[in-house]
Amino acid sequence: MKKIMPILFWGLFCAAAFGQKTLSYISDRKFHDPTDLLGYNFRPAVLEIRDVKKQNLVPGSYAFGITQNNLFVEGEGMAGVFNVNNINSTEYGFKLTLMNARDPTLQGHLKIILNKRGEAEALVFLRSPKEKEVIFYNAPLPADLAKKESAYFTDRKEVELPHNDSIWSRIIRPFLIIHQDKALQDRIQMKDSVSFMFVEKIKIIDKSKKKDGKAAKDSIEIAADTLKKADTTEPVSKKPEAKKDIKIIKEHFVYFRSIFRYDDGTEEDKETEYAIKKYTLKEDKEADFEEDRYLLQIETSKGDMNLFLNGLKQINSIQFNNKMYLMRGF
């Protein structure tokens, strides 16, 4: 069984990381702890062997995927599966000590060089003591792409939910997916169209009778704009007489959208509606202010959805269907 697991993970990383023709940018992820590396895929932009060569890389031609037990390397002359003996924090970032899974004589390391913000600027790979270190540089995010992504993705402290009902009419576009069942991390691209839209549908029914005895038609849109803007914790109308013949029904939904890509190369832009049964807010008073202090637990028709909020009730992440969706800025 131990021999099968690395092969399975190798296949998963090939599908999730090496198949992508994109680069991993410096600002994509912050690494504060060795556990932040697990499941992450580095796709560098530049290769350098000091005093030998320095070259730009075709996006996706080299990749490094890290799990708790293995490092998966793809690239000409370097591909292989390496056992990770340990991951240590250092003054420059992290160091993984390695041993080739098939050839124990190939013992080396992978150094991850972080900047002051905890972002990975470079990787230094040593395949064996008899070879030279190879330096891989991650690319800085281009200015034009940074501007587009800043306007598109939801930042970590962007959406604040002072009340439970503040979630309605919000569209959340996460930046990173952690597949919890596979221990893999994926960087979301704008073209993936991943989003959560939280909707409150208000139905107003006028039960009053007309003079001719016919019931007035149900109205779905009466005062809808006003109700959306109003604080939903307040009564819809403070006039008692207005409640006699008016019935208000509120229904809640979350719409999950994503581009699904299939093995035959086809794509499907799919949006799924989930009816919300109830939603409750819980607080962990022992959590730090920047951590997940609040939990907005949403019970849908297909299982629970958890929104994790910091001390200011700003969205950090969303957990749904064995995946953790992180906002931009982690």
Short mmCIF file of C-alpha atoms in Angstrom, two decimals:
data_model
loop_
_atom_site.label_atom_id
_atom_site.label_comp_id
_atom_site.label_asym_id
_atom_site.label_seq_id
_atom_site.Cartn_x
_atom_site.Cartn_y
_atom_site.Cartn_z
CA MET A 1 0.00 0.00 0.00
CA LYS A 2 2.88 2.39 0.75
CA LYS A 3 4.11 2.03 -2.83
CA ILE A 4 0.68 2.80 -4.28
CA MET A 5 0.05 6.04 -2.40
CA PRO A 6 2.95 8.04 -3.95
CA ILE A 7 1.79 6.95 -7.41
CA LEU A 8 -1.75 8.10 -6.65
CA PHE A 9 -0.55 11.46 -5.41
CA TRP A 10 1.76 11.77 -8.41
CA GLY A 11 -1.25 11.36 -10.67
CA LEU A 12 -3.23 13.93 -8.69
CA PHE A 13 -0.43 16.48 -8.87
CA CYS A 14 0.05 15.88 -12.56
CA ALA A 15 -3.62 16.59 -13.12
CA ALA A 16 -3.85 19.56 -10.76
CA ALA A 17 -0.49 21.22 -11.26
CA PHE A 18 1.62 19.98 -14.13
CA GLY A 19 -1.26 20.05 -16.58
CA GLN A 20 -1.74 23.77 -15.97
CA LYS A 21 -0.02 26.08 -18.42
CA THR A 22 0.15 28.94 -15.95
CA LEU A 23 2.82 30.28 -13.64
CA SER A 24 2.63 30.49 -9.86
CA TYR A 25 3.10 34.13 -8.92
CA ILE A 26 4.94 35.38 -5.86
CA SER A 27 1.84 37.02 -4.40
CA ASP A 28 -0.41 33.97 -4.84
CA ARG A 29 0.09 32.62 -1.31
CA LYS A 30 1.65 33.49 2.04
CA PHE A 31 3.45 30.73 3.93
CA HIS A 32 3.57 31.28 7.68
CA ASP A 33 3.88 27.66 8.74
CA PRO A 34 5.20 24.44 7.12
CA THR A 35 1.63 23.13 6.98
CA ASP A 36 0.76 25.95 4.54
CA LEU A 37 3.03 24.22 2.00
CA LEU A 38 1.13 20.95 2.01
CA GLY A 39 -0.72 20.40 -1.23
CA TYR A 40 0.72 23.52 -2.86
CA ASN A 41 2.09 23.50 -6.42
CA PHE A 42 4.93 25.80 -7.45
CA ARG A 43 5.25 26.52 -11.17
CA PRO A 44 8.30 28.80 -11.50
CA ALA A 45 9.14 31.21 -14.31
CA VAL A 46 12.97 31.20 -14.40
CA LEU A 47 15.63 28.50 -13.96
CA GLU A 48 19.21 29.34 -12.98
CA ILE A 49 22.30 27.23 -12.42
CA ARG A 50 24.96 29.62 -11.22
CA ASP A 51 27.93 30.00 -13.55
CA VAL A 52 26.18 27.71 -16.05
CA LYS A 53 22.92 29.16 -17.36
CA LYS A 54 19.81 31.19 -16.66
CA GLN A 55 16.68 30.79 -18.76
CA ASN A 56 12.98 31.66 -18.86
CA LEU A 57 10.67 28.68 -18.61
CA VAL A 58 7.59 27.70 -20.54
CA PRO A 59 4.72 27.97 -18.02
CA GLY A 60 4.10 24.59 -16.41
CA SER A 61 7.27 22.96 -17.76
CA TYR A 62 8.67 22.66 -14.23
CA ALA A 63 6.59 22.12 -11.12
CA PHE A 64 7.05 21.20 -7.46
CA GLY A 65 4.16 19.66 -5.52
CA ILE A 66 4.48 19.20 -1.77
CA THR A 67 2.62 16.76 0.47
CA GLN A 68 3.30 15.71 4.03
CA ASN A 69 5.43 12.76 2.92
CA ASN A 70 6.53 13.51 -0.63
CA LEU A 71 7.83 16.11 -3.04
CA PHE A 72 6.67 15.61 -6.63
CA VAL A 73 8.98 17.16 -9.21
CA GLU A 74 8.22 17.61 -12.90
CA GLY A 75 10.69 18.93 -15.43
CA GLU A 76 13.38 17.84 -17.85
CA GLY A 77 16.18 15.99 -16.09
CA MET A 78 14.63 16.39 -12.63
CA ALA A 79 11.30 14.55 -12.61
CA GLY A 80 10.72 12.18 -9.75
CA VAL A 81 9.14 11.47 -6.40
CA PHE A 82 11.18 12.35 -3.32
CA ASN A 83 10.47 11.36 0.25
CA VAL A 84 10.29 14.36 2.57
CA ASN A 85 12.25 13.43 5.69
CA ASN A 86 11.41 16.71 7.43
CA ILE A 87 10.44 20.33 6.85
CA ASN A 88 12.29 22.89 8.95
CA SER A 89 11.74 26.61 9.37
CA THR A 90 14.86 28.67 8.64
CA GLU A 91 15.92 32.32 8.58
CA TYR A 92 15.17 32.44 4.84
CA GLY A 93 11.94 30.38 4.88
CA PHE A 94 11.75 26.59 4.85
CA LYS A 95 14.00 23.66 4.02
CA LEU A 96 12.80 20.21 2.99
CA THR A 97 15.34 17.41 3.32
CA LEU A 98 14.76 14.84 0.60
CA MET A 99 15.53 11.29 -0.47
CA ASN A 100 14.57 9.85 -3.84
CA ALA A 101 11.84 7.26 -3.40
CA ARG A 102 13.48 4.85 -5.87
CA ASP A 103 17.17 5.63 -5.35
CA PRO A 104 18.19 6.29 -1.71
CA THR A 105 21.59 7.57 -2.86
CA LEU A 106 19.85 10.64 -4.33
CA GLN A 107 19.56 12.74 -1.20
CA GLY A 108 19.06 16.47 -1.46
CA HIS A 109 16.87 19.38 -0.41
CA LEU A 110 14.40 22.00 -1.48
CA LYS A 111 14.83 25.46 0.01
CA ILE A 112 11.88 27.83 -0.15
CA ILE A 113 13.00 31.45 -0.03
CA LEU A 114 10.38 33.81 1.41
CA ASN A 115 10.19 37.59 1.38
CA LYS A 116 9.11 39.72 4.36
CA ARG A 117 5.45 39.10 3.57
CA GLY A 118 5.91 35.33 3.70
CA GLU A 119 5.61 34.93 -0.08
CA ALA A 120 7.80 32.45 -1.97
CA GLU A 121 10.17 34.30 -4.30
CA ALA A 122 12.44 31.38 -5.15
CA LEU A 123 13.02 27.65 -4.77
CA VAL A 124 16.49 26.12 -4.51
CA PHE A 125 16.50 22.46 -5.53
CA LEU A 126 19.34 20.01 -4.97
CA ARG A 127 18.65 16.58 -6.44
CA SER A 128 21.77 14.87 -5.05
CA PRO A 129 25.09 15.90 -3.40
CA LYS A 130 26.91 15.24 -6.68
CA GLU A 131 24.90 17.83 -8.59
CA LYS A 132 24.65 21.62 -8.48
CA GLU A 133 21.80 23.49 -6.85
CA VAL A 134 19.20 24.74 -9.30
CA ILE A 135 17.46 28.01 -8.47
CA PHE A 136 13.88 28.51 -9.62
CA TYR A 137 12.33 31.97 -9.46
CA ASN A 138 8.61 32.58 -9.16
CA ALA A 139 7.23 35.38 -11.30
CA PRO A 140 5.94 38.69 -9.92
CA LEU A 141 2.31 39.33 -10.80
CA PRO A 142 2.17 41.61 -13.87
CA ALA A 143 0.71 45.06 -13.14
CA ASP A 144 -2.13 44.76 -15.65
CA LEU A 145 -3.18 41.35 -14.31
CA ALA A 146 -2.89 42.60 -10.72
CA LYS A 147 -5.33 45.41 -11.50
CA LYS A 148 -7.85 43.04 -13.06
CA GLU A 149 -7.60 40.47 -10.27
CA SER A 150 -7.88 43.14 -7.58
CA ALA A 151 -11.22 44.20 -9.03
CA TYR A 152 -12.41 40.62 -9.58
CA PHE A 153 -11.47 38.46 -6.58
CA THR A 154 -12.80 38.91 -3.06
CA ASP A 155 -10.06 40.02 -0.66
CA ARG A 156 -9.67 38.57 2.80
CA LYS A 157 -10.95 41.67 4.63
CA GLU A 158 -13.24 42.98 1.92
CA VAL A 159 -16.64 41.55 2.88
CA GLU A 160 -17.88 42.39 6.37
CA LEU A 161 -21.04 40.85 7.81
CA PRO A 162 -22.12 42.91 10.83
CA HIS A 163 -25.42 41.00 10.93
CA ASN A 164 -26.35 37.50 9.86
CA ASP A 165 -28.59 38.92 7.15
CA SER A 166 -25.75 41.02 5.70
CA ILE A 167 -24.83 38.04 3.54
CA TRP A 168 -27.79 38.47 1.18
CA SER A 169 -27.12 39.99 -2.25
CA ARG A 170 -23.39 39.28 -1.80
CA ILE A 171 -21.23 37.66 -4.47
CA ILE A 172 -18.03 36.04 -3.17
CA ARG A 173 -15.22 35.16 -5.59
CA PRO A 174 -12.54 33.15 -3.77
CA PHE A 175 -8.90 33.00 -4.82
CA LEU A 176 -7.61 29.61 -3.67
CA ILE A 177 -9.15 26.15 -3.25
CA ILE A 178 -7.92 23.55 -0.78
CA HIS A 179 -9.26 20.10 -1.69
CA GLN A 180 -9.54 18.67 1.82
CA ASP A 181 -10.21 15.13 0.65
CA LYS A 182 -7.05 15.13 -1.53
CA ALA A 183 -4.81 17.52 0.45
CA LEU A 184 -4.25 19.64 -2.67
CA GLN A 185 -4.30 23.41 -3.21
CA ASP A 186 -5.37 25.08 -6.45
CA ARG A 187 -5.01 28.72 -7.40
CA ILE A 188 -8.24 29.93 -9.04
CA GLN A 189 -8.02 31.84 -12.30
CA MET A 190 -10.56 34.47 -13.37
CA LYS A 191 -11.52 32.27 -16.32
CA ASP A 192 -12.61 29.56 -13.86
CA SER A 193 -15.59 31.77 -12.86
CA VAL A 194 -15.81 30.34 -9.33
CA SER A 195 -18.31 32.26 -7.23
CA PHE A 196 -20.87 32.04 -4.43
CA MET A 197 -23.95 34.24 -4.71
CA PHE A 198 -26.24 34.55 -1.68
CA VAL A 199 -29.80 35.52 -2.51
CA GLU A 200 -32.88 36.39 -0.48
CA LYS A 201 -36.12 36.09 -2.45
CA ILE A 202 -39.03 38.02 -1.01
CA LYS A 203 -42.60 37.14 -1.90
CA ILE A 204 -45.35 39.54 -0.85
CA ILE A 205 -48.89 38.19 -0.93
CA ASP A 206 -51.85 40.55 -0.76
CA LYS A 207 -54.70 38.57 0.81
CA SER A 208 -57.25 41.37 0.68
CA LYS A 209 -60.39 40.84 -1.35
CA LYS A 210 -61.60 43.08 -4.13
CA LYS A 211 -65.17 44.26 -4.20
CA ASP A 212 -66.06 41.70 -6.82
CA GLY A 213 -64.95 38.93 -4.50
CA LYS A 214 -61.84 37.96 -6.44
CA ALA A 215 -58.57 37.73 -4.51
CA ALA A 216 -55.87 40.21 -5.45
CA LYS A 217 -52.98 38.70 -7.39
CA ASP A 218 -49.87 37.65 -5.51
CA SER A 219 -47.12 40.22 -5.82
CA ILE A 220 -43.49 39.12 -5.78
CA GLU A 221 -41.80 42.40 -6.58
CA ILE A 222 -43.77 44.90 -4.47
CA ALA A 223 -41.32 46.95 -2.43
CA ALA A 224 -38.56 44.44 -3.21
CA ASP A 225 -35.87 47.11 -3.63
CA THR A 226 -36.90 48.75 -0.38
CA LEU A 227 -36.82 45.47 1.50
CA LYS A 228 -33.35 44.62 0.21
CA LYS A 229 -31.97 47.92 1.45
CA ALA A 230 -33.75 47.75 4.80
CA ASP A 231 -32.35 46.13 7.91
CA THR A 232 -34.09 42.77 7.80
CA THR A 233 -33.98 42.50 11.58
CA GLU A 234 -36.59 45.30 11.70
CA PRO A 235 -40.29 44.75 10.94
CA VAL A 236 -41.23 45.32 7.34
CA SER A 237 -43.87 47.84 8.43
CA LYS A 238 -44.52 49.40 11.81
CA LYS A 239 -48.18 50.04 10.98
CA PRO A 240 -50.30 47.25 12.52
CA GLU A 241 -52.98 47.67 9.90
CA ALA A 242 -50.49 46.90 7.12
CA LYS A 243 -49.96 43.39 8.48
CA LYS A 244 -53.59 42.32 8.39
CA ASP A 245 -53.83 41.52 4.69
CA ILE A 246 -50.17 41.27 3.73
CA LYS A 247 -48.10 38.10 4.03
CA ILE A 248 -44.36 38.18 3.47
CA ILE A 249 -42.44 35.02 2.63
CA LYS A 250 -38.63 35.02 2.57
CA GLU A 251 -36.67 32.28 0.85
CA HIS A 252 -32.89 32.00 0.84
CA PHE A 253 -30.57 30.42 -1.71
CA VAL A 254 -26.88 30.16 -2.52
CA TYR A 255 -25.79 29.80 -6.14
CA PHE A 256 -22.43 28.15 -6.74
CA ARG A 257 -20.89 28.75 -10.16
CA SER A 258 -17.79 27.26 -11.78
CA ILE A 259 -16.36 26.25 -15.15
CA PHE A 260 -16.13 22.46 -15.22
CA ARG A 261 -13.47 21.04 -17.53
CA TYR A 262 -13.75 17.46 -18.72
CA ASP A 263 -11.16 14.95 -19.93
CA ASP A 264 -12.31 15.27 -23.55
CA GLY A 265 -11.41 18.98 -23.54
CA THR A 266 -14.96 20.30 -23.32
CA GLU A 267 -16.08 22.89 -20.78
CA GLU A 268 -19.35 23.63 -19.02
CA ASP A 269 -20.30 26.86 -17.27
CA LYS A 270 -22.43 25.42 -14.49
CA GLU A 271 -24.41 27.19 -11.77
CA THR A 272 -26.09 25.13 -9.05
CA GLU A 273 -28.84 26.40 -6.77
CA TYR A 274 -28.89 25.29 -3.13
CA ALA A 275 -31.88 26.12 -0.97
CA ILE A 276 -30.93 27.37 2.50
CA LYS A 277 -32.88 25.88 5.37
CA LYS A 278 -31.41 27.91 8.20
CA TYR A 279 -28.31 29.87 9.17
CA THR A 280 -26.73 30.55 12.57
CA LEU A 281 -23.73 32.49 13.85
CA LYS A 282 -21.34 31.00 16.40
CA GLU A 283 -18.37 32.59 18.16
CA ASP A 284 -15.10 31.09 19.37
CA LYS A 285 -14.09 33.57 22.07
CA GLU A 286 -10.68 31.96 22.46
CA ALA A 287 -9.68 32.59 18.82
CA ASP A 288 -7.39 35.51 17.99
CA PHE A 289 -8.81 38.58 16.28
CA GLU A 290 -7.38 37.74 12.83
CA GLU A 291 -8.26 34.08 13.08
CA ASP A 292 -11.58 32.36 12.48
CA ARG A 293 -13.39 33.83 15.46
CA TYR A 294 -16.90 33.58 14.01
CA LEU A 295 -18.63 30.80 12.11
CA LEU A 296 -21.70 31.50 10.00
CA GLN A 297 -23.12 28.02 9.58
CA ILE A 298 -25.51 27.69 6.65
CA GLU A 299 -27.61 24.55 6.32
CA THR A 300 -28.40 23.92 2.64
CA SER A 301 -30.38 21.26 0.82
CA LYS A 302 -27.08 19.49 0.02
CA GLY A 303 -25.23 19.80 3.31
CA ASP A 304 -23.66 22.45 5.50
CA MET A 305 -21.73 25.44 4.21
CA ASN A 306 -19.44 27.18 6.70
CA LEU A 307 -18.31 30.80 6.41
CA PHE A 308 -15.34 31.59 8.66
CA LEU A 309 -15.06 35.21 9.80
CA ASN A 310 -12.40 37.14 11.73
CA GLY A 311 -13.01 39.35 14.77
CA LEU A 312 -14.53 42.08 12.59
CA LYS A 313 -16.84 39.50 10.98
CA GLN A 314 -14.96 39.75 7.70
CA ILE A 315 -14.94 36.60 5.53
CA ASN A 316 -11.71 34.60 5.63
CA SER A 317 -12.87 31.44 3.89
CA ILE A 318 -15.81 29.25 2.88
CA GLN A 319 -15.97 25.50 3.48
CA PHE A 320 -18.27 23.47 1.22
CA ASN A 321 -18.28 19.98 -0.31
CA ASN A 322 -14.90 18.92 1.13
CA LYS A 323 -13.25 22.08 -0.18
CA MET A 324 -11.97 25.18 1.57
CA TYR A 325 -12.24 28.35 -0.52
CA LEU A 326 -9.82 31.06 0.65
CA MET A 327 -10.17 34.75 -0.06
CA ARG A 328 -7.29 36.60 -1.72
CA GLY A 329 -4.60 37.57 0.77
CA PHE A 330 -3.79 34.25 2.47
#
